[in-house]
Short mmCIF file of C-alpha atoms in Angstrom, two decimals:
data_model
loop_
_atom_site.label_atom_id
_atom_site.label_comp_id
_atom_site.label_asym_id
_atom_site.label_seq_id
_atom_site.Cartn_x
_atom_site.Cartn_y
_atom_site.Cartn_z
CA UNK R 53 28.98 7.03 -5.37
CA UNK R 54 26.68 4.92 -3.19
CA UNK R 55 23.43 4.98 -5.15
CA UNK R 56 21.46 3.21 -2.42
CA UNK R 57 22.32 5.75 0.29
CA UNK R 58 21.82 8.65 -2.10
CA UNK R 59 18.36 7.43 -3.11
CA UNK R 60 17.42 6.61 0.49
CA UNK R 61 18.38 10.13 1.50
CA UNK R 62 16.36 11.60 -1.37
CA UNK R 63 13.28 9.67 -0.17
CA UNK R 64 13.72 10.84 3.42
CA UNK R 65 11.34 13.79 3.28
CA UNK R 66 8.56 11.95 1.45
CA UNK R 67 8.93 8.94 3.74
CA UNK R 68 8.51 11.11 6.83
CA UNK R 69 5.51 12.92 5.35
CA UNK R 70 3.76 9.71 4.28
CA UNK R 71 4.47 8.07 7.63
CA UNK R 72 3.00 11.04 9.47
CA UNK R 73 -0.02 11.09 7.15
CA UNK R 74 -0.81 7.39 7.59
CA UNK R 75 -0.24 7.48 11.34
CA UNK R 76 -2.31 10.64 11.79
CA UNK R 77 -5.19 9.19 9.77
CA UNK R 78 -5.10 6.05 11.91
CA UNK R 79 -5.12 8.09 15.14
CA UNK R 80 -8.10 10.16 13.97
CA UNK R 81 -10.16 7.05 13.17
CA UNK R 82 -9.10 5.13 16.27
CA UNK R 83 -9.88 8.06 18.55
CA UNK R 84 -13.53 7.75 17.53
CA UNK R 85 -13.79 4.09 18.54
CA UNK R 86 -14.66 4.59 22.26
CA UNK R 87 -17.56 6.88 21.34
CA UNK R 88 -18.78 4.59 18.58
CA UNK R 89 -18.59 1.51 20.83
CA UNK R 90 -20.87 3.23 23.35
CA UNK R 91 -23.44 3.92 20.64
CA UNK R 92 -22.82 0.77 18.64
CA UNK R 93 -26.49 -0.19 18.24
CA UNK R 94 -27.32 3.16 16.67
CA UNK R 95 -24.20 2.97 14.53
CA UNK R 96 -25.18 -0.48 13.26
CA UNK R 97 -28.68 0.75 12.41
CA UNK R 98 -27.10 3.57 10.41
CA UNK R 99 -24.94 1.13 8.48
CA UNK R 100 -27.88 -1.21 7.87
CA UNK R 101 -29.44 1.62 5.89
CA UNK R 102 -26.71 1.22 3.28
CA UNK R 103 -27.46 -1.20 0.38
CA UNK R 104 -25.70 -4.55 0.75
CA UNK R 105 -23.65 -3.91 -2.39
CA UNK R 106 -22.36 -0.65 -0.97
CA UNK R 107 -21.46 -2.31 2.35
CA UNK R 108 -19.49 -5.00 0.54
CA UNK R 109 -17.72 -2.45 -1.64
CA UNK R 110 -16.67 -0.47 1.43
CA UNK R 111 -15.78 -3.58 3.42
CA UNK R 112 -18.38 -2.95 6.11
CA UNK R 113 -19.25 -5.96 8.26
CA UNK R 114 -22.06 -5.02 10.64
CA UNK R 115 -21.66 -8.10 12.85
CA UNK R 116 -18.03 -7.37 13.75
CA UNK R 117 -17.79 -3.60 13.53
CA UNK R 118 -18.46 -3.26 17.26
CA UNK R 119 -15.12 -4.94 18.06
CA UNK R 120 -11.85 -3.08 17.83
CA UNK R 121 -10.50 -5.32 15.07
CA UNK R 122 -13.78 -5.10 13.18
CA UNK R 123 -13.78 -1.33 13.38
CA UNK R 124 -10.07 -1.23 12.49
CA UNK R 125 -10.65 -3.33 9.39
CA UNK R 126 -13.45 -0.98 8.35
CA UNK R 127 -11.30 2.14 8.06
CA UNK R 128 -8.05 0.33 7.25
CA UNK R 129 -9.12 0.25 3.61
CA UNK R 130 -8.48 3.99 3.45
CA UNK R 131 -5.11 3.60 5.15
CA UNK R 132 -4.22 1.07 2.47
CA UNK R 133 -5.41 3.44 -0.25
CA UNK R 134 -3.02 6.14 0.97
CA UNK R 135 -0.20 3.60 1.34
CA UNK R 136 -0.79 2.38 -2.20
CA UNK R 137 -0.37 5.92 -3.51
CA UNK R 138 2.93 6.20 -1.65
CA UNK R 139 4.19 2.93 -3.17
CA UNK R 140 3.03 3.73 -6.70
CA UNK R 141 4.53 7.21 -6.48
CA UNK R 142 7.90 5.77 -5.42
CA UNK R 143 7.92 3.17 -8.18
CA UNK R 144 7.02 5.52 -11.01
CA UNK R 145 9.51 8.15 -9.86
CA UNK R 146 12.33 5.58 -10.05
CA UNK R 147 12.11 5.17 -13.82
CA UNK R 148 11.38 8.78 -14.68
CA UNK R 149 13.63 10.69 -12.28
CA UNK R 150 16.74 10.80 -14.48
CA UNK R 151 14.68 11.67 -17.56
CA UNK R 152 12.85 14.52 -15.81
CA UNK R 153 15.99 15.90 -14.18
CA UNK R 154 18.19 15.20 -17.24
CA UNK R 155 20.77 13.29 -15.21
CA UNK R 156 20.64 10.02 -17.16
CA UNK R 157 23.84 10.84 -19.07
CA UNK R 158 25.74 11.39 -15.84
CA UNK R 159 24.45 8.24 -14.14
CA UNK R 160 24.69 5.78 -17.03
CA UNK R 161 28.26 6.76 -17.96
CA UNK R 162 29.52 5.79 -14.51
CA UNK R 163 31.32 2.43 -14.10
CA UNK R 164 28.23 0.69 -12.76
CA UNK R 165 25.80 -1.68 -14.44
CA UNK R 166 22.17 -0.84 -15.12
CA UNK R 167 21.16 -3.76 -12.94
CA UNK R 168 23.05 -2.32 -9.97
CA UNK R 169 21.55 1.13 -10.60
CA UNK R 170 17.99 -0.17 -10.65
CA UNK R 171 18.63 -2.61 -7.79
CA UNK R 172 19.96 0.21 -5.59
CA UNK R 173 16.98 2.42 -6.38
CA UNK R 174 14.47 -0.37 -5.76
CA UNK R 175 16.12 -1.38 -2.50
CA UNK R 176 16.09 2.21 -1.23
CA UNK R 177 12.39 2.55 -2.09
CA UNK R 178 11.50 -0.74 -0.40
CA UNK R 179 13.44 0.25 2.73
CA UNK R 180 11.47 3.50 2.80
CA UNK R 181 8.20 1.58 2.63
CA UNK R 182 9.39 -0.81 5.33
CA UNK R 183 10.33 2.07 7.65
CA UNK R 184 6.92 3.64 7.10
CA UNK R 185 5.23 0.39 8.07
CA UNK R 186 7.37 -0.20 11.14
CA UNK R 187 6.51 3.23 12.54
CA UNK R 188 2.86 2.85 11.57
CA UNK R 189 2.40 -0.60 13.12
CA UNK R 190 4.10 0.37 16.39
CA UNK R 191 1.95 3.50 16.59
CA UNK R 192 -1.20 1.54 15.76
CA UNK R 193 -0.56 -1.01 18.53
CA UNK R 194 0.00 1.76 21.07
CA UNK R 195 -3.15 3.63 20.05
CA UNK R 196 -5.23 0.43 19.95
CA UNK R 197 -4.29 -0.36 23.52
CA UNK R 198 -5.17 3.17 24.59
CA UNK R 199 -8.65 3.20 23.04
CA UNK R 200 -9.69 -0.43 23.52
CA UNK R 201 -12.80 -1.04 25.60
CA UNK R 202 -12.28 -4.79 25.85
CA UNK R 203 -9.74 -7.47 24.90
CA UNK R 204 -8.82 -7.77 21.23
CA UNK R 205 -6.65 -10.23 19.31
CA UNK R 206 -3.24 -8.70 18.69
CA UNK R 207 -2.48 -11.45 16.17
CA UNK R 208 -5.44 -10.50 13.99
CA UNK R 209 -4.63 -6.81 14.47
CA UNK R 210 -1.09 -7.41 13.19
CA UNK R 211 -2.31 -9.55 10.28
CA UNK R 212 -4.60 -6.75 9.17
CA UNK R 213 -1.87 -4.14 9.63
CA UNK R 214 0.67 -6.17 7.64
CA UNK R 215 -1.59 -6.16 4.59
CA UNK R 216 -0.58 -2.51 4.17
CA UNK R 217 3.02 -3.48 3.43
CA UNK R 218 2.00 -6.42 1.24
CA UNK R 219 -0.36 -4.25 -0.80
CA UNK R 220 2.32 -1.58 -1.11
CA UNK R 221 4.81 -4.15 -2.43
CA UNK R 222 2.28 -5.28 -5.06
CA UNK R 223 1.54 -1.71 -6.09
CA UNK R 224 5.24 -0.92 -6.17
CA UNK R 225 5.92 -3.87 -8.47
CA UNK R 226 3.12 -2.79 -10.82
CA UNK R 227 4.43 0.76 -10.73
CA UNK R 228 7.92 -0.47 -11.68
CA UNK R 229 6.61 -1.97 -14.90
CA UNK R 230 5.01 1.35 -15.78
CA UNK R 231 8.17 3.23 -14.78
CA UNK R 232 10.53 1.29 -17.04
CA UNK R 233 8.14 1.13 -20.00
CA UNK R 234 6.91 4.73 -19.83
CA UNK R 235 9.81 6.85 -18.57
CA UNK R 236 8.64 10.20 -19.90
CA UNK R 237 6.26 11.12 -17.10
CA UNK R 238 5.48 14.80 -16.62
CA UNK R 239 3.66 14.44 -13.31
CA UNK R 240 4.48 11.38 -11.20
CA UNK R 241 1.85 12.10 -8.55
CA UNK R 242 -0.94 12.63 -11.08
CA UNK R 243 -0.20 9.34 -12.81
CA UNK R 244 0.14 7.53 -9.47
CA UNK R 245 -3.22 8.83 -8.25
CA UNK R 246 -4.91 7.85 -11.50
CA UNK R 247 -3.61 4.27 -11.44
CA UNK R 248 -4.29 3.69 -7.74
CA UNK R 249 -7.82 5.09 -7.87
CA UNK R 250 -8.51 2.98 -10.96
CA UNK R 251 -7.60 -0.14 -8.96
CA UNK R 252 -9.68 1.17 -6.05
CA UNK R 253 -12.76 1.58 -8.27
CA UNK R 254 -12.21 -1.91 -9.67
CA UNK R 255 -12.07 -3.25 -6.10
CA UNK R 256 -15.52 -1.81 -5.40
CA UNK R 257 -16.95 -3.33 -8.59
CA UNK R 258 -15.27 -6.67 -7.85
CA UNK R 259 -16.48 -6.78 -4.25
CA UNK R 260 -19.23 -9.27 -5.07
CA UNK R 261 -17.27 -11.36 -7.59
CA UNK R 262 -14.63 -13.79 -6.34
CA UNK R 263 -12.78 -13.98 -9.67
CA UNK R 264 -12.79 -10.20 -10.00
CA UNK R 265 -10.69 -9.88 -6.84
CA UNK R 266 -7.60 -11.04 -8.75
CA UNK R 267 -7.68 -7.87 -10.86
CA UNK R 268 -7.10 -5.45 -7.99
CA UNK R 269 -4.55 -5.60 -5.13
CA UNK R 270 -7.09 -3.95 -2.83
CA UNK R 271 -9.06 -7.20 -2.72
CA UNK R 272 -6.22 -9.66 -2.24
CA UNK R 273 -6.70 -9.52 1.53
CA UNK R 274 -10.20 -10.07 2.89
CA UNK R 275 -10.40 -8.62 6.40
CA UNK R 276 -13.46 -10.68 7.26
CA UNK R 277 -11.58 -13.86 6.35
CA UNK R 278 -8.59 -12.71 8.40
CA UNK R 279 -10.73 -12.08 11.49
CA UNK R 280 -12.44 -15.47 11.23
CA UNK R 281 -9.41 -17.63 10.33
CA UNK R 282 -6.52 -15.54 11.70
CA UNK R 283 -4.75 -16.12 8.38
CA UNK R 284 -4.56 -14.92 4.79
CA UNK R 285 -6.22 -16.66 1.86
CA UNK R 286 -3.43 -18.71 0.33
CA UNK R 287 -4.63 -18.38 -3.25
CA UNK R 288 -4.51 -14.59 -3.14
CA UNK R 289 -1.29 -14.52 -1.12
CA UNK R 290 0.41 -16.71 -3.73
CA UNK R 291 -1.08 -14.59 -6.52
CA UNK R 292 0.28 -11.44 -4.90
CA UNK R 293 3.78 -12.84 -4.40
CA UNK R 294 3.81 -14.19 -7.96
CA UNK R 295 2.75 -10.80 -9.31
CA UNK R 296 5.52 -9.06 -7.36
CA UNK R 297 8.23 -11.47 -8.57
CA UNK R 298 7.11 -11.47 -12.22
CA UNK R 299 6.71 -7.69 -12.35
CA UNK R 300 10.10 -7.04 -10.77
CA UNK R 301 11.92 -9.53 -13.04
CA UNK R 302 10.30 -8.02 -16.13
CA UNK R 303 11.18 -4.52 -14.91
CA UNK R 304 14.88 -5.41 -14.70
CA UNK R 305 14.84 -7.13 -18.10
CA UNK R 306 13.14 -4.19 -19.81
CA UNK R 307 15.33 -1.61 -18.07
CA UNK R 308 18.51 -3.39 -19.15
CA UNK R 309 17.44 -3.62 -22.79
CA UNK R 310 15.66 -0.32 -23.42
CA UNK R 311 17.22 2.82 -24.87
CA UNK R 312 17.47 5.54 -22.22
CA UNK R 313 16.64 8.90 -23.77
CA UNK R 314 18.32 11.79 -22.04
CA UNK R 315 16.67 14.73 -23.71
#
């Protein structure tokens, strides 16, 4: 029994649906860019009517929103929100699937270690996220070149786009901890939505506080900083990678030591 291929196949439908959802959302937003760029002065005046705190919470930068990358970074927050739900949903489903479907007895009595079981499941989920991002990024580049009204930096565009995968990996790692600690989940999607939106709300509150950014993955990547420096902030990048590694290691340790209830 190849657990990796089995799990990858089981994620096929959800991966396709999430990929289509993210890509479609991107196309809808990007299709509005040519019209907005023509009326950019009026659009900026509209945004200036928003309180500064609200603009920071939503990631709106009036000075750069007239450029393609500036506009892209504005709505990319919502792309990331959807991607985070996908990642969290995958992670939580890993630890609760056998309990919900009552297949733990069958799986754990096979001549395979718990580490290999969890490793295969995690690898399949990460491959699914990677495939989603590959299709999304290729589609985004094509659409960006179709709607652009002037030259834009592809490097910055790719840096912004890659934050989707990085944020998904962080959310996935956090979801894994929850999955192995709390296996009895009645509704994976409901729990995933609750956790992701909680982090999203925290990101809005922490928008004006530098230290507060460490408490939510949605603020680990500052799009304004990326557009100015064409790079990520090292402190938050290191924090994100550290969080992923620690969370994944703890997940494997807990999973190997916990009692797996089958009923």
